[in-house]
């Protein structure tokens, strides 16, 4: 689909999570950095649940609200891609590729993101490749040599 070209701010919580993330990564506390990422995912999930974009899309008069909500979701997704990049670069690339931003998955792109300019570089969103495949629990237990 197309990217709504509407100005939105990044919620303060995202900046707070970046502070936690940077501190944790600088101290090589990858598990704590992962918690900041998970908190960002949870924030995005709550935002989707609260704003209900599926319902907004059904009401033509709510198009501007929908555009603002979608833009916020995209920003959160791009912030997440940058956060996961050091730990799961291939997953970050999948996200950024689907947004047409793969070439910006670097310090220049992060700078543009911090200046709230990165999403202006994308116009179309493509369906991403699968980020994580289905886990067959039975196979996992067999690999570990344990009984089911």
PDB file of C-alpha atoms in Angstrom:
ATOM      1  CA  UNK A   1       0.000   0.000   0.000  1.00  0.00           C
ATOM      2  CA  UNK A   2       0.936   3.646  -0.089  1.00  0.00           C
ATOM      3  CA  UNK A   3       2.573   5.492   2.784  1.00  0.00           C
ATOM      4  CA  UNK A   4       0.497   8.302   4.299  1.00  0.00           C
ATOM      5  CA  UNK A   5       2.430  11.549   3.848  1.00  0.00           C
ATOM      6  CA  UNK A   6       1.270  13.217   7.034  1.00  0.00           C
ATOM      7  CA  UNK A   7       3.366  14.675   9.837  1.00  0.00           C
ATOM      8  CA  UNK A   8       3.319  12.806  13.155  1.00  0.00           C
ATOM      9  CA  UNK A   9       5.544  13.014  16.181  1.00  0.00           C
ATOM     10  CA  UNK A  10       7.302  10.118  17.819  1.00  0.00           C
ATOM     11  CA  UNK A  11       5.752   9.349  21.223  1.00  0.00           C
ATOM     12  CA  UNK A  12       8.002  10.147  24.190  1.00  0.00           C
ATOM     13  CA  UNK A  13       8.048   6.486  25.199  1.00  0.00           C
ATOM     14  CA  UNK A  14       9.959   5.657  22.005  1.00  0.00           C
ATOM     15  CA  UNK A  15      12.712   8.120  22.925  1.00  0.00           C
ATOM     16  CA  UNK A  16      12.791   6.736  26.478  1.00  0.00           C
ATOM     17  CA  UNK A  17      13.137   3.202  25.134  1.00  0.00           C
ATOM     18  CA  UNK A  18      15.997   4.319  22.876  1.00  0.00           C
ATOM     19  CA  UNK A  19      17.806   5.676  25.953  1.00  0.00           C
ATOM     20  CA  UNK A  20      17.351   2.339  27.747  1.00  0.00           C
ATOM     21  CA  UNK A  21      18.438   0.480  24.621  1.00  0.00           C
ATOM     22  CA  UNK A  22      21.591   2.559  24.054  1.00  0.00           C
ATOM     23  CA  UNK A  23      22.640   2.284  27.699  1.00  0.00           C
ATOM     24  CA  UNK A  24      22.068  -1.473  27.699  1.00  0.00           C
ATOM     25  CA  UNK A  25      23.943  -2.014  24.429  1.00  0.00           C
ATOM     26  CA  UNK A  26      26.857   0.171  25.528  1.00  0.00           C
ATOM     27  CA  UNK A  27      27.211  -2.033  28.613  1.00  0.00           C
ATOM     28  CA  UNK A  28      26.810  -5.228  26.527  1.00  0.00           C
ATOM     29  CA  UNK A  29      23.558  -6.075  28.337  1.00  0.00           C
ATOM     30  CA  UNK A  30      21.873  -7.515  25.273  1.00  0.00           C
ATOM     31  CA  UNK A  31      19.072  -9.055  27.311  1.00  0.00           C
ATOM     32  CA  UNK A  32      18.160  -5.624  28.734  1.00  0.00           C
ATOM     33  CA  UNK A  33      18.356  -4.129  25.233  1.00  0.00           C
ATOM     34  CA  UNK A  34      15.994  -6.876  24.075  1.00  0.00           C
ATOM     35  CA  UNK A  35      13.556  -5.827  26.801  1.00  0.00           C
ATOM     36  CA  UNK A  36      13.549  -2.290  25.379  1.00  0.00           C
ATOM     37  CA  UNK A  37      12.754  -3.776  21.959  1.00  0.00           C
ATOM     38  CA  UNK A  38       9.988  -5.914  23.426  1.00  0.00           C
ATOM     39  CA  UNK A  39       8.576  -2.862  25.197  1.00  0.00           C
ATOM     40  CA  UNK A  40       8.473  -1.060  21.849  1.00  0.00           C
ATOM     41  CA  UNK A  41       6.635  -4.022  20.299  1.00  0.00           C
ATOM     42  CA  UNK A  42       4.160  -4.030  23.194  1.00  0.00           C
ATOM     43  CA  UNK A  43       3.635  -0.278  22.828  1.00  0.00           C
ATOM     44  CA  UNK A  44       2.948  -0.713  19.106  1.00  0.00           C
ATOM     45  CA  UNK A  45       0.530  -3.571  19.792  1.00  0.00           C
ATOM     46  CA  UNK A  46      -1.332  -1.484  22.370  1.00  0.00           C
ATOM     47  CA  UNK A  47      -1.486   1.456  19.975  1.00  0.00           C
ATOM     48  CA  UNK A  48      -3.010  -0.779  17.297  1.00  0.00           C
ATOM     49  CA  UNK A  49      -5.533  -2.172  19.793  1.00  0.00           C
ATOM     50  CA  UNK A  50      -6.456   1.327  21.001  1.00  0.00           C
ATOM     51  CA  UNK A  51      -6.668   3.050  17.597  1.00  0.00           C
ATOM     52  CA  UNK A  52      -8.306   0.118  15.790  1.00  0.00           C
ATOM     53  CA  UNK A  53      -7.167   0.939  12.237  1.00  0.00           C
ATOM     54  CA  UNK A  54      -9.417  -1.750  10.748  1.00  0.00           C
ATOM     55  CA  UNK A  55     -12.447   0.061  12.125  1.00  0.00           C
ATOM     56  CA  UNK A  56     -11.145   3.475  11.028  1.00  0.00           C
ATOM     57  CA  UNK A  57     -10.661   2.187   7.465  1.00  0.00           C
ATOM     58  CA  UNK A  58     -14.380   1.432   7.226  1.00  0.00           C
ATOM     59  CA  UNK A  59     -15.369   5.065   7.874  1.00  0.00           C
ATOM     60  CA  UNK A  60     -14.468   7.465   5.034  1.00  0.00           C
ATOM     61  CA  UNK A  61     -14.701  10.490   7.362  1.00  0.00           C
ATOM     62  CA  UNK A  62     -11.950   8.974   9.520  1.00  0.00           C
ATOM     63  CA  UNK A  63      -9.339   8.861   6.715  1.00  0.00           C
ATOM     64  CA  UNK A  64      -7.101  11.495   8.317  1.00  0.00           C
ATOM     65  CA  UNK A  65      -7.211   9.660  11.663  1.00  0.00           C
ATOM     66  CA  UNK A  66      -6.364   6.446   9.844  1.00  0.00           C
ATOM     67  CA  UNK A  67      -3.437   8.091   8.027  1.00  0.00           C
ATOM     68  CA  UNK A  68      -2.059   9.425  11.322  1.00  0.00           C
ATOM     69  CA  UNK A  69      -2.417   6.009  12.976  1.00  0.00           C
ATOM     70  CA  UNK A  70      -0.739   4.190  10.071  1.00  0.00           C
ATOM     71  CA  UNK A  71       2.100   6.695  10.024  1.00  0.00           C
ATOM     72  CA  UNK A  72       2.662   6.139  13.759  1.00  0.00           C
ATOM     73  CA  UNK A  73       2.692   2.373  13.260  1.00  0.00           C
ATOM     74  CA  UNK A  74       5.250   2.728  10.477  1.00  0.00           C
ATOM     75  CA  UNK A  75       7.497   4.893  12.628  1.00  0.00           C
ATOM     76  CA  UNK A  76       7.402   2.378  15.447  1.00  0.00           C
ATOM     77  CA  UNK A  77       8.209  -0.407  12.972  1.00  0.00           C
ATOM     78  CA  UNK A  78      11.211   1.494  11.592  1.00  0.00           C
ATOM     79  CA  UNK A  79      12.489   2.246  15.111  1.00  0.00           C
ATOM     80  CA  UNK A  80      12.156  -1.462  15.888  1.00  0.00           C
ATOM     81  CA  UNK A  81      14.083  -2.405  12.741  1.00  0.00           C
ATOM     82  CA  UNK A  82      16.996  -0.220  13.827  1.00  0.00           C
ATOM     83  CA  UNK A  83      16.914  -1.629  17.352  1.00  0.00           C
ATOM     84  CA  UNK A  84      16.964  -5.257  16.228  1.00  0.00           C
ATOM     85  CA  UNK A  85      19.621  -4.689  13.573  1.00  0.00           C
ATOM     86  CA  UNK A  86      22.687  -5.406  15.765  1.00  0.00           C
ATOM     87  CA  UNK A  87      21.169  -8.649  17.080  1.00  0.00           C
ATOM     88  CA  UNK A  88      19.132  -9.836  14.077  1.00  0.00           C
ATOM     89  CA  UNK A  89      20.331  -7.931  11.008  1.00  0.00           C
ATOM     90  CA  UNK A  90      18.546 -10.208   8.535  1.00  0.00           C
ATOM     91  CA  UNK A  91      15.188  -9.497  10.219  1.00  0.00           C
ATOM     92  CA  UNK A  92      15.845  -5.752  10.187  1.00  0.00           C
ATOM     93  CA  UNK A  93      16.636  -6.005   6.474  1.00  0.00           C
ATOM     94  CA  UNK A  94      13.337  -7.778   5.777  1.00  0.00           C
ATOM     95  CA  UNK A  95      11.402  -5.011   7.530  1.00  0.00           C
ATOM     96  CA  UNK A  96      13.296  -2.188   5.851  1.00  0.00           C
ATOM     97  CA  UNK A  97      13.127  -3.865   2.426  1.00  0.00           C
ATOM     98  CA  UNK A  98       9.325  -4.092   2.662  1.00  0.00           C
ATOM     99  CA  UNK A  99       9.243  -0.345   3.352  1.00  0.00           C
ATOM    100  CA  UNK A 100      11.616   0.444   0.500  1.00  0.00           C
ATOM    101  CA  UNK A 101      14.213   1.637   3.020  1.00  0.00           C
ATOM    102  CA  UNK A 102      16.793  -1.179   3.002  1.00  0.00           C
ATOM    103  CA  UNK A 103      19.558   1.119   1.750  1.00  0.00           C
ATOM    104  CA  UNK A 104      18.957   3.343   4.797  1.00  0.00           C
ATOM    105  CA  UNK A 105      19.666   0.607   7.356  1.00  0.00           C
ATOM    106  CA  UNK A 106      22.865   2.386   8.406  1.00  0.00           C
ATOM    107  CA  UNK A 107      24.019   5.380  10.442  1.00  0.00           C
ATOM    108  CA  UNK A 108      22.756   7.814   7.788  1.00  0.00           C
ATOM    109  CA  UNK A 109      19.292   6.246   8.003  1.00  0.00           C
ATOM    110  CA  UNK A 110      19.354   6.342  11.786  1.00  0.00           C
ATOM    111  CA  UNK A 111      20.234  10.030  11.636  1.00  0.00           C
ATOM    112  CA  UNK A 112      17.309  10.647   9.261  1.00  0.00           C
ATOM    113  CA  UNK A 113      15.038   8.674  11.599  1.00  0.00           C
ATOM    114  CA  UNK A 114      16.095  10.762  14.586  1.00  0.00           C
ATOM    115  CA  UNK A 115      15.339  13.921  12.593  1.00  0.00           C
ATOM    116  CA  UNK A 116      11.908  12.518  11.678  1.00  0.00           C
ATOM    117  CA  UNK A 117      12.840  12.503   7.964  1.00  0.00           C
ATOM    118  CA  UNK A 118      13.294   8.827   7.087  1.00  0.00           C
ATOM    119  CA  UNK A 119       9.705   7.923   6.204  1.00  0.00           C
ATOM    120  CA  UNK A 120       9.636  10.661   3.585  1.00  0.00           C
ATOM    121  CA  UNK A 121      12.031   8.411   1.617  1.00  0.00           C
ATOM    122  CA  UNK A 122       9.414   5.697   1.088  1.00  0.00           C
ATOM    123  CA  UNK A 123       6.249   5.805  -0.979  1.00  0.00           C
ATOM    124  CA  UNK A 124       5.100   2.186  -1.232  1.00  0.00           C
ATOM    125  CA  UNK A 125       4.957  -0.659   1.260  1.00  0.00           C
ATOM    126  CA  UNK A 126       5.389  -4.210   0.024  1.00  0.00           C
ATOM    127  CA  UNK A 127       4.329  -7.389   1.737  1.00  0.00           C
ATOM    128  CA  UNK A 128       7.392  -8.485   3.716  1.00  0.00           C
ATOM    129  CA  UNK A 129       8.981 -11.887   3.630  1.00  0.00           C
ATOM    130  CA  UNK A 130       8.198 -14.059   6.621  1.00  0.00           C
ATOM    131  CA  UNK A 131      10.155 -12.789   9.647  1.00  0.00           C
ATOM    132  CA  UNK A 132       9.892 -15.945  11.732  1.00  0.00           C
ATOM    133  CA  UNK A 133       8.773 -19.368  10.590  1.00  0.00           C
ATOM    134  CA  UNK A 134       6.394 -21.626  12.439  1.00  0.00           C
ATOM    135  CA  UNK A 135       8.117 -23.646  15.152  1.00  0.00           C
ATOM    136  CA  UNK A 136       7.251 -27.312  15.252  1.00  0.00           C
ATOM    137  CA  UNK A 137       7.380 -28.134  18.978  1.00  0.00           C
ATOM    138  CA  UNK A 138       7.666 -31.851  18.347  1.00  0.00           C
ATOM    139  CA  UNK A 139      10.798 -31.355  16.226  1.00  0.00           C
ATOM    140  CA  UNK A 140      12.290 -29.066  18.867  1.00  0.00           C
ATOM    141  CA  UNK A 141      11.862 -31.669  21.569  1.00  0.00           C
ATOM    142  CA  UNK A 142      13.320 -34.384  19.331  1.00  0.00           C
ATOM    143  CA  UNK A 143      16.325 -32.221  18.532  1.00  0.00           C
ATOM    144  CA  UNK A 144      16.884 -31.643  22.245  1.00  0.00           C
ATOM    145  CA  UNK A 145      16.580 -35.401  22.839  1.00  0.00           C
ATOM    146  CA  UNK A 146      13.730 -35.024  25.290  1.00  0.00           C
ATOM    147  CA  UNK A 147      10.413 -36.778  25.416  1.00  0.00           C
ATOM    148  CA  UNK A 148       7.239 -34.955  24.484  1.00  0.00           C
TER     149      UNK A 148
END
